[in-house]
Structure formats: structure tokens, C-alpha cells
Amino acid sequence: MNPDLHTWATDLSDLYAQVWARLVRGVRDRRAPTRHPTLATVTPDGKPQARTVVLRAADKPTGILDIHTDLESSKVADLRATPFGALHVWDEAAHLQMRLEATVTVLTGSDVAALWAGVPDASRQSYGSLPAPGQPIAQALDYAKQPDAASFAVLRLTVQTLDALHLGAHHRRARFDRDADWAGTWLAP
Amino acid sequence: MNPDLHTWATDLSDLYAQVWARLVRGVRDRRAPTRHPTLATVTPDGKPQARTVVLRAADKPTGILDIHTDLESSKVADLRATPFGALHVWDEAAHLQMRLEATVTVLTGSDVAALWAGVPDASRQSYGSLPAPGQPIAQALDYAKQPDAASFAVLRLTVQTLDALHLGAHHRRARFDRDADWAGTWLAP
């Protein structure tokens, strides 16, 4: 599609709405680029890390996103040391890069029991494994999935800033801040 | 393609070679997912950031990758404070996630003059703008591109670890370390 037909990229509030519409779509549409963002964190020794995650909830009114993870994964250790995450999505069809900065809370146990109840059996394979994710093993398949509610964690991202970059004949970039009630500002791209 | 046909994912040295073959392909093939990795950095105040970059060089023998950037971009400030980058690629066709940790050197001026000479005119638009990238502007197009060798920087990534995750009927994950001469280890996925 010709990116110059993306008229939503020329207006701050339309651009903001477009980003959230795509985030919300990612929760239910496996083929949407927003389904699989990249989550960047900072390790306990202060280095960057990034991995693909699955977007499980997106709520525009509150500016909150959910990601599910194994409690033993290294991103949980990262977030307990530095409770900030950066979420990144490149949406090729929209010619749109979305970058979100968020504070992150790690929810576990009784706080996520209701969400765990809603996780399909097949998906529960992703939470709980022996040994834990990232541990060395002698052969590639020397691990067992052991679905376990105690290994289920929800990363709750409270979005603080949203940076949107649209690549067209002329690039356009804007930043939206929670502190400014999501009023946007154009930035040099 | 059926991911169970990816026999390269079942052998450590084949998997390592596969990742590098895809990185090298990204340098010349605009359509390869490795063409546009996500680079995560740590901001001077210790928070994660991530953005799309373009892979400009990839050398397997030395384990070095190059990315070109505007010297005024925030990633340069990030890398000067914390000279580590994490590079992330999800290759859908290969069912392969690649995660690389690297030490990063910011090269400028005479160190990159020869590389600048090889940057096509059209691409030079990406280096040098007024105001600098990320600065607030009143209207979306209130900026001018001013190609300038002095704004051209090369991020030279010396890869330290490479983490490859293949998603098939059975997931396989391995890690390769420079310190171990790139001998791989299987990890629980």
C-alpha cells in the first residue's frame, strides 16, 4: 500500500488512535505484527536484552498491556531488578514503527489465578519446564514441559510514553506521554 | 514451510552456521528479516530502549556487525553510557529467533570516511537533520535533511553471545559464546 495514503499519520490524535487500534488488534489477531512485539529489558548487571513476546491484553483507556511469561524466565529477573520495559513493533503494511516505554509489574500466584484459569491447555505448556528456561542441557530435547500455575506470571505494562514513526515520502514521528494526558508532540524523525 | 524440515536446527554447528548465513544475507537482501533487526540499548538513566536498525555488514569469521546511524540519535548517547547492545531478529520463515549480545564501539569522523564515501546519495539523507532526530517540532514536517559526513556514525558490534531459538514440534534453543570459541550449548527453551 502506498504509505502516502495513510492520512492518519498526518494528525496527532489519529496517529495515536491508529497505534492503539493496532495494539488491540494484536491481542486477537495472530497475523498482526502487534501480536509479537519485541520486549527490551535491562539485565541485573545493566546490559540490554530483547526477545519476542506475545501481546495478551491491550487497553487504551488505561494505557495498560499484558504479557504472559514463565516465572523462571530471565526477563522476570531483569524486571525485578529494573522495572522498566521497552516494547517495539515494526508494522510493515502500515510503514509504522511503534516504541513504547512502560513501567512493569510482575504479577503471580493469586493475583493471576483468574487469568490462569482462562489459559487453554495447549498454551499452558509455555509455563513450567524442567529444567527452567535458559538452563544448559546435554541434548536439545533434554527438557520436559510441566504446566504449572506456580510458574505462570503476568507482566503488566503501564505505558508511560509512546513513540510512533511513520515512513512515507516524508517521514513523520510523534511522541505521546502519559504525564501530558497523551497529548502528542511532533518530533524530528 | 514445515519447521520439522529444518534439520539444521538439530545440530549445534549447523544452527550456528544458519544464523550467520541469515545475518550475511540481511546485508544484501532488503527482504530478509535480518535486514532490519531490533537494537536494544540502555539509556543513560538505566532504562531499556529498542528501535529498528539496518544491518550494513556481517562478518562470521570475526563475529562483527555494522549498523549506520545519525551521530545525534539517542542510541549513540545510550551506547556511550553503556557500550552494550542486544540485537533481536525473528525470522518467520525459518521459525527462528536470533538474539545477539554485543559490545559496541561508536566510530566517527576519519574512522568512517571510507564507509561514508560508499554511502549512496539517497541514503545520505539519513545522516544529518535539523533539528536533530528526536527533537520536538511544531509541525510534522518542520525539519530538513542536511546530509553531512560529520553526522555519520558506524556502530560496530562485536558479538559476544548468540542465542538461537527454533520453534518446531519440539522447540530447540542453543547459546554460542565468543569466550568458548563459539562452541554451542543446548538450553532449555
Short mmCIF file of C-alpha atoms in Angstrom, two decimals:
data_model
loop_
_atom_site.label_atom_id
_atom_site.label_comp_id
_atom_site.label_asym_id
_atom_site.label_seq_id
_atom_site.Cartn_x
_atom_site.Cartn_y
_atom_site.Cartn_z
CA MET A 1 0.00 0.00 0.00
CA ASN A 2 1.21 3.50 -0.79
CA PRO A 3 2.22 4.98 2.58
CA ASP A 4 1.12 8.41 1.37
CA LEU A 5 -2.44 7.13 1.61
CA HIS A 6 -2.01 6.75 5.37
CA THR A 7 -3.70 10.04 6.17
CA TRP A 8 -3.91 9.01 9.83
CA ALA A 9 -0.16 9.68 10.03
CA THR A 10 -0.68 13.39 9.42
CA ASP A 11 -2.71 14.12 12.55
CA LEU A 12 -1.52 13.58 16.13
CA SER A 13 -4.76 12.22 17.54
CA ASP A 14 -5.38 10.00 14.51
CA LEU A 15 -1.86 8.63 14.80
CA TYR A 16 -2.32 7.89 18.49
CA ALA A 17 -5.62 6.13 17.80
CA GLN A 18 -4.02 4.14 14.99
CA VAL A 19 -1.28 2.79 17.25
CA TRP A 20 -3.77 1.68 19.88
CA ALA A 21 -6.10 0.15 17.29
CA ARG A 22 -3.18 -1.95 16.07
CA LEU A 23 -2.16 -2.94 19.60
CA VAL A 24 -5.73 -4.03 20.39
CA ARG A 25 -5.88 -5.98 17.14
CA GLY A 26 -2.68 -7.82 18.06
CA VAL A 27 -4.34 -9.39 21.08
CA ARG A 28 -6.87 -11.27 18.95
CA ASP A 29 -5.21 -11.50 15.51
CA ARG A 30 -2.29 -13.93 15.31
CA ARG A 31 -1.20 -12.42 12.00
CA ALA A 32 -0.97 -8.81 13.21
CA PRO A 33 2.62 -7.59 13.74
CA THR A 34 1.48 -6.24 17.12
CA ARG A 35 0.77 -9.84 18.16
CA HIS A 36 4.51 -10.42 18.64
CA PRO A 37 6.32 -7.32 19.88
CA THR A 38 9.92 -7.31 20.99
CA LEU A 39 10.36 -6.60 24.69
CA ALA A 40 13.62 -4.99 25.78
CA THR A 41 14.74 -5.07 29.39
CA VAL A 42 17.88 -4.36 31.40
CA THR A 43 19.70 -7.30 32.99
CA PRO A 44 20.71 -7.21 36.67
CA ASP A 45 24.25 -6.35 35.51
CA GLY A 46 23.00 -3.39 33.49
CA LYS A 47 23.03 -4.74 29.94
CA PRO A 48 20.24 -4.67 27.37
CA GLN A 49 18.25 -7.75 26.40
CA ALA A 50 15.43 -8.25 23.89
CA ARG A 51 13.12 -11.12 22.96
CA THR A 52 9.84 -11.76 21.19
CA VAL A 53 6.76 -11.82 23.42
CA VAL A 54 3.05 -12.36 22.83
CA LEU A 55 0.67 -9.49 23.49
CA ARG A 56 -2.19 -10.82 25.63
CA ALA A 57 -4.12 -7.66 26.56
CA ALA A 58 -4.18 -4.04 25.43
CA ASP A 59 -6.41 -1.39 26.97
CA LYS A 60 -6.32 2.09 25.51
CA PRO A 61 -8.30 3.91 28.26
CA THR A 62 -5.82 2.87 30.96
CA GLY A 63 -2.77 2.53 28.71
CA ILE A 64 -2.03 -0.95 30.04
CA LEU A 65 -0.69 -4.03 28.23
CA ASP A 66 -0.30 -7.62 29.46
CA ILE A 67 2.29 -10.22 28.53
CA HIS A 68 2.34 -13.76 29.93
CA THR A 69 5.61 -15.45 30.82
CA ASP A 70 7.27 -18.29 32.68
CA LEU A 71 8.18 -17.01 36.12
CA GLU A 72 11.63 -18.59 35.77
CA SER A 73 12.46 -16.77 32.51
CA SER A 74 15.31 -14.28 32.62
CA LYS A 75 13.06 -11.37 31.73
CA VAL A 76 11.36 -11.71 35.12
CA ALA A 77 14.73 -11.42 36.86
CA ASP A 78 15.53 -8.42 34.66
CA LEU A 79 12.25 -6.70 35.51
CA ARG A 80 12.61 -7.35 39.23
CA ALA A 81 15.96 -5.55 39.11
CA THR A 82 14.84 -2.77 36.72
CA PRO A 83 11.04 -2.49 36.47
CA PHE A 84 11.01 -0.84 33.06
CA GLY A 85 10.34 -2.36 29.67
CA ALA A 86 10.54 -1.03 26.12
CA LEU A 87 8.17 -2.61 23.64
CA HIS A 88 8.93 -2.41 19.93
CA VAL A 89 6.84 -3.27 16.87
CA TRP A 90 7.55 -2.68 13.20
CA ASP A 91 4.33 -2.89 11.19
CA GLU A 92 5.38 -3.31 7.58
CA ALA A 93 1.94 -2.77 5.99
CA ALA A 94 1.41 0.44 7.96
CA HIS A 95 5.01 1.63 7.45
CA LEU A 96 4.84 2.27 11.17
CA GLN A 97 7.34 1.76 13.97
CA MET A 98 5.82 1.76 17.46
CA ARG A 99 8.03 2.17 20.52
CA LEU A 100 6.50 2.11 23.98
CA GLU A 101 8.20 2.74 27.31
CA ALA A 102 6.45 1.21 30.29
CA THR A 103 6.78 0.55 33.97
CA VAL A 104 6.30 -3.15 34.57
CA THR A 105 4.79 -5.07 37.46
CA VAL A 106 5.29 -8.84 37.73
CA LEU A 107 2.05 -10.46 38.88
CA THR A 108 1.99 -14.03 40.20
CA GLY A 109 0.03 -16.52 42.31
CA SER A 110 -3.40 -15.47 43.47
CA ASP A 111 -3.15 -12.20 41.54
CA VAL A 112 -3.19 -14.15 38.29
CA ALA A 113 -5.35 -17.16 39.23
CA ALA A 114 -8.30 -15.87 37.23
CA LEU A 115 -6.12 -15.28 34.16
CA TRP A 116 -4.52 -18.74 34.50
CA ALA A 117 -7.99 -20.29 34.54
CA GLY A 118 -8.51 -18.73 31.11
CA VAL A 119 -5.30 -20.08 29.56
CA PRO A 120 -6.10 -23.01 27.19
CA ASP A 121 -4.48 -26.36 27.99
CA ALA A 122 -2.24 -26.24 24.92
CA SER A 123 -0.94 -22.80 25.87
CA ARG A 124 -0.22 -23.89 29.45
CA GLN A 125 2.75 -25.83 28.03
CA SER A 126 4.55 -22.48 27.93
CA TYR A 127 4.57 -22.09 31.70
CA GLY A 128 6.65 -24.51 33.71
CA SER A 129 9.56 -26.56 32.43
CA LEU A 130 12.29 -28.72 33.88
CA PRO A 131 14.97 -27.50 33.83
CA ALA A 132 13.94 -23.83 33.80
CA PRO A 133 14.14 -21.85 30.54
CA GLY A 134 17.72 -20.89 29.67
CA GLN A 135 19.40 -23.66 31.70
CA PRO A 136 22.06 -25.72 29.89
CA ILE A 137 21.08 -29.25 28.86
CA ALA A 138 23.17 -32.04 27.31
CA GLN A 139 20.91 -32.69 24.32
CA ALA A 140 18.45 -30.40 22.57
CA LEU A 141 15.35 -32.16 23.84
CA ASP A 142 16.51 -32.90 27.40
CA TYR A 143 13.67 -30.92 28.92
CA ALA A 144 10.11 -31.54 29.93
CA LYS A 145 7.17 -29.17 29.92
CA GLN A 146 5.31 -29.33 33.20
CA PRO A 147 2.42 -26.88 33.09
CA ASP A 148 2.15 -25.30 36.50
CA ALA A 149 0.12 -22.36 37.76
CA ALA A 150 3.02 -21.52 40.07
CA SER A 151 5.22 -20.84 37.01
CA PHE A 152 2.69 -18.50 35.40
CA ALA A 153 3.42 -14.79 35.60
CA VAL A 154 1.80 -11.75 34.02
CA LEU A 155 3.91 -8.76 33.08
CA ARG A 156 1.63 -5.76 33.41
CA LEU A 157 2.99 -2.85 31.40
CA THR A 158 1.79 0.62 32.30
CA VAL A 159 2.71 2.60 29.22
CA GLN A 160 4.46 5.88 30.03
CA THR A 161 5.44 7.08 26.55
CA LEU A 162 4.58 6.05 23.03
CA ASP A 163 6.79 6.97 20.08
CA ALA A 164 5.33 6.48 16.59
CA LEU A 165 7.39 6.79 13.40
CA HIS A 166 5.67 6.64 10.02
CA LEU A 167 7.85 6.15 6.96
CA GLY A 168 6.39 7.79 3.87
CA ALA A 169 7.60 10.14 1.16
CA HIS A 170 8.12 12.39 4.17
CA HIS A 171 8.74 10.66 7.47
CA ARG A 172 6.62 11.70 10.45
CA ARG A 173 7.37 11.00 14.09
CA ALA A 174 5.44 11.83 17.24
CA ARG A 175 5.70 11.15 20.93
CA PHE A 176 2.82 10.81 23.37
CA ASP A 177 3.25 10.98 27.16
CA ARG A 178 1.05 9.74 29.97
CA ASP A 179 2.21 12.76 32.00
CA ALA A 180 0.73 15.05 29.34
CA ASP A 181 -2.51 13.05 29.19
CA TRP A 182 -1.33 11.59 25.87
CA ALA A 183 -1.26 14.94 24.10
CA GLY A 184 1.22 14.37 21.31
CA THR A 185 4.27 16.25 20.14
CA TRP A 186 5.82 16.00 16.68
CA LEU A 187 9.50 15.10 16.70
CA ALA A 188 12.16 15.37 14.03
CA PRO A 189 12.39 11.84 12.65
CA MET B 1 7.28 -24.38 5.38
CA ASN B 2 7.08 -27.21 7.88
CA PRO B 3 9.55 -26.30 10.63
CA ASP B 4 10.27 -30.01 11.18
CA LEU B 5 12.07 -29.94 7.83
CA HIS B 6 14.63 -27.52 9.29
CA THR B 7 17.18 -30.22 10.01
CA TRP B 8 19.82 -27.54 10.59
CA ALA B 9 18.10 -26.82 13.90
CA THR B 10 19.03 -30.25 15.26
CA ASP B 11 22.81 -29.79 15.17
CA LEU B 12 24.75 -27.13 17.04
CA SER B 13 27.23 -26.28 14.32
CA ASP B 14 24.56 -26.29 11.60
CA LEU B 15 22.40 -24.00 13.71
CA TYR B 16 25.28 -21.60 14.26
CA ALA B 17 26.07 -21.56 10.53
CA GLN B 18 22.40 -20.98 9.73
CA VAL B 19 22.21 -17.89 11.92
CA TRP B 20 25.30 -16.37 10.32
CA ALA B 21 24.13 -17.23 6.81
CA ARG B 22 20.93 -15.34 7.55
CA LEU B 23 22.79 -12.37 9.03
CA VAL B 24 25.06 -12.16 5.97
CA ARG B 25 22.03 -12.40 3.68
CA GLY B 26 20.40 -9.47 5.52
CA VAL B 27 23.20 -7.13 4.45
CA ARG B 28 22.38 -7.50 0.76
CA ASP B 29 18.73 -8.66 0.72
CA ARG B 30 16.20 -5.95 1.62
CA ARG B 31 13.51 -8.57 2.10
CA ALA B 32 15.40 -10.72 4.60
CA PRO B 33 14.19 -10.33 8.21
CA THR B 34 17.83 -9.98 9.23
CA ARG B 35 17.95 -6.79 7.15
CA HIS B 36 16.06 -4.95 9.89
CA PRO B 37 16.94 -6.20 13.37
CA THR B 38 15.79 -4.53 16.55
CA LEU B 39 18.62 -2.99 18.55
CA ALA B 40 18.12 -2.70 22.31
CA THR B 41 20.26 -0.38 24.39
CA VAL B 42 20.28 1.06 27.90
CA THR B 43 19.59 4.78 28.29
CA PRO B 44 21.89 6.96 30.42
CA ASP B 45 19.28 6.75 33.20
CA GLY B 46 19.32 2.95 33.10
CA LYS B 47 16.14 2.16 31.16
CA PRO B 48 15.76 -0.11 28.16
CA GLN B 49 15.19 1.22 24.64
CA ALA B 50 14.66 -0.56 21.32
CA ARG B 51 14.36 0.50 17.70
CA THR B 52 14.64 -0.89 14.18
CA VAL B 53 18.06 -0.61 12.56
CA VAL B 54 19.51 -1.63 9.22
CA LEU B 55 22.24 -4.26 9.13
CA ARG B 56 25.07 -2.96 6.94
CA ALA B 57 27.83 -5.53 7.46
CA ALA B 58 28.09 -9.02 8.93
CA ASP B 59 31.32 -10.98 9.15
CA LYS B 60 31.21 -14.50 10.55
CA PRO B 61 34.98 -15.07 10.95
CA THR B 62 35.35 -12.07 13.25
CA GLY B 63 31.80 -12.06 14.66
CA ILE B 64 31.38 -8.38 13.85
CA LEU B 65 28.29 -6.50 12.63
CA ASP B 66 27.94 -2.88 11.47
CA ILE B 67 24.99 -0.53 11.75
CA HIS B 68 24.97 3.03 10.42
CA THR B 69 23.32 5.83 12.35
CA ASP B 70 22.98 9.58 12.78
CA LEU B 71 25.52 10.64 15.37
CA GLU B 72 22.82 12.75 17.07
CA SER B 73 20.41 9.85 17.55
CA SER B 74 19.65 8.80 21.10
CA LYS B 75 21.12 5.33 20.58
CA VAL B 76 24.57 6.88 20.29
CA ALA B 77 24.11 8.59 23.65
CA ASP B 78 22.87 5.29 25.08
CA LEU B 79 25.89 3.39 23.77
CA ARG B 80 28.35 5.96 25.00
CA ALA B 81 26.93 5.50 28.50
CA THR B 82 26.57 1.70 28.26
CA PRO B 83 28.58 0.18 25.39
CA PHE B 84 26.44 -2.93 25.04
CA GLY B 85 23.74 -3.71 22.53
CA ALA B 86 21.30 -6.59 22.15
CA LEU B 87 20.23 -7.38 18.61
CA HIS B 88 17.00 -9.26 18.01
CA VAL B 89 15.55 -10.82 14.85
CA TRP B 90 12.50 -13.03 14.43
CA ASP B 91 12.67 -14.89 11.13
CA GLU B 92 9.17 -16.15 10.45
CA ALA B 93 10.02 -18.44 7.51
CA ALA B 94 12.81 -20.11 9.49
CA HIS B 95 10.77 -20.23 12.73
CA LEU B 96 13.93 -18.84 14.23
CA GLN B 97 14.56 -16.20 16.88
CA MET B 98 18.09 -14.80 16.93
CA ARG B 99 19.35 -12.86 19.93
CA LEU B 100 22.85 -11.43 19.93
CA GLU B 101 24.67 -9.66 22.74
CA ALA B 102 27.47 -7.39 21.64
CA THR B 103 29.94 -4.84 22.84
CA VAL B 104 29.56 -1.72 20.72
CA THR B 105 32.06 0.86 19.55
CA VAL B 106 30.85 4.15 18.04
CA LEU B 107 33.05 5.06 15.08
CA THR B 108 33.03 8.58 13.59
CA GLY B 109 35.00 11.07 11.52
CA SER B 110 38.12 9.83 9.81
CA ASP B 111 37.48 6.30 11.07
CA VAL B 112 34.40 6.10 8.86
CA ALA B 113 35.40 8.33 5.94
CA ALA B 114 35.90 5.34 3.63
CA LEU B 115 32.49 3.91 4.56
CA TRP B 116 30.82 7.33 4.09
CA ALA B 117 32.32 7.52 0.59
CA GLY B 118 30.41 4.33 -0.21
CA VAL B 119 27.02 5.56 1.03
CA PRO B 120 24.77 6.39 -1.95
CA ASP B 121 23.47 9.94 -2.19
CA ALA B 122 19.89 8.91 -1.48
CA SER B 123 20.93 7.09 1.68
CA ARG B 124 22.96 10.04 2.90
CA GLN B 125 19.64 11.74 3.68
CA SER B 126 19.56 9.59 6.80
CA TYR B 127 22.60 11.26 8.33
CA GLY B 128 22.24 14.88 9.36
CA SER B 129 19.00 16.71 10.09
CA LEU B 130 17.94 19.99 11.56
CA PRO B 131 16.77 19.82 14.26
CA ALA B 132 18.44 16.59 15.39
CA PRO B 133 16.42 13.36 15.46
CA GLY B 134 14.02 13.23 18.40
CA GLN B 135 13.83 16.99 18.94
CA PRO B 136 10.32 18.47 19.30
CA ILE B 137 8.99 20.42 16.31
CA ALA B 138 5.79 22.45 15.90
CA GLN B 139 4.54 20.70 12.78
CA ALA B 140 5.25 17.21 11.47
CA LEU B 141 7.43 18.36 8.57
CA ASP B 142 9.32 21.17 10.33
CA TYR B 143 12.66 19.55 9.72
CA ALA B 144 15.26 19.49 6.99
CA LYS B 145 17.61 16.72 5.98
CA GLN B 146 21.14 18.01 5.62
CA PRO B 147 23.41 15.14 4.62
CA ASP B 148 26.66 15.60 6.47
CA ALA B 149 29.66 13.31 6.89
CA ALA B 150 30.09 14.75 10.39
CA SER B 151 26.71 13.26 11.36
CA PHE B 152 27.57 9.79 10.10
CA ALA B 153 28.44 7.18 12.70
CA VAL B 154 29.04 3.46 12.49
CA LEU B 155 28.05 1.22 15.37
CA ARG B 156 30.48 -1.69 15.32
CA LEU B 157 29.05 -4.64 17.21
CA THR B 158 31.47 -7.28 18.42
CA VAL B 159 29.16 -10.19 19.10
CA GLN B 160 29.81 -11.86 22.48
CA THR B 161 26.93 -14.33 22.65
CA LEU B 162 24.39 -15.65 20.19
CA ASP B 163 21.15 -17.26 21.37
CA ALA B 164 19.11 -19.15 18.76
CA LEU B 165 15.60 -20.47 19.39
CA HIS B 166 13.91 -22.66 16.79
CA LEU B 167 10.19 -23.22 17.15
CA GLY B 168 9.09 -26.61 15.81
CA ALA B 169 7.03 -29.53 17.03
CA HIS B 170 9.76 -29.56 19.69
CA HIS B 171 11.46 -26.26 20.40
CA ARG B 172 15.24 -26.16 20.37
CA ARG B 173 17.43 -23.46 21.84
CA ALA B 174 21.17 -23.01 21.90
CA ARG B 175 23.69 -20.47 23.02
CA PHE B 176 27.07 -19.77 21.47
CA ASP B 177 29.80 -17.75 23.23
CA ARG B 178 32.83 -15.98 21.86
CA ASP B 179 34.66 -16.93 25.08
CA ALA B 180 34.12 -20.60 24.21
CA ASP B 181 35.23 -20.09 20.59
CA TRP B 182 31.56 -20.32 19.56
CA ALA B 183 31.16 -23.88 20.77
CA GLY B 184 27.44 -24.15 21.39
CA THR B 185 25.40 -25.35 24.34
CA TRP B 186 21.80 -26.52 24.21
CA LEU B 187 19.50 -24.66 26.56
CA ALA B 188 16.04 -25.48 27.82
CA PRO B 189 13.77 -23.34 25.65
#
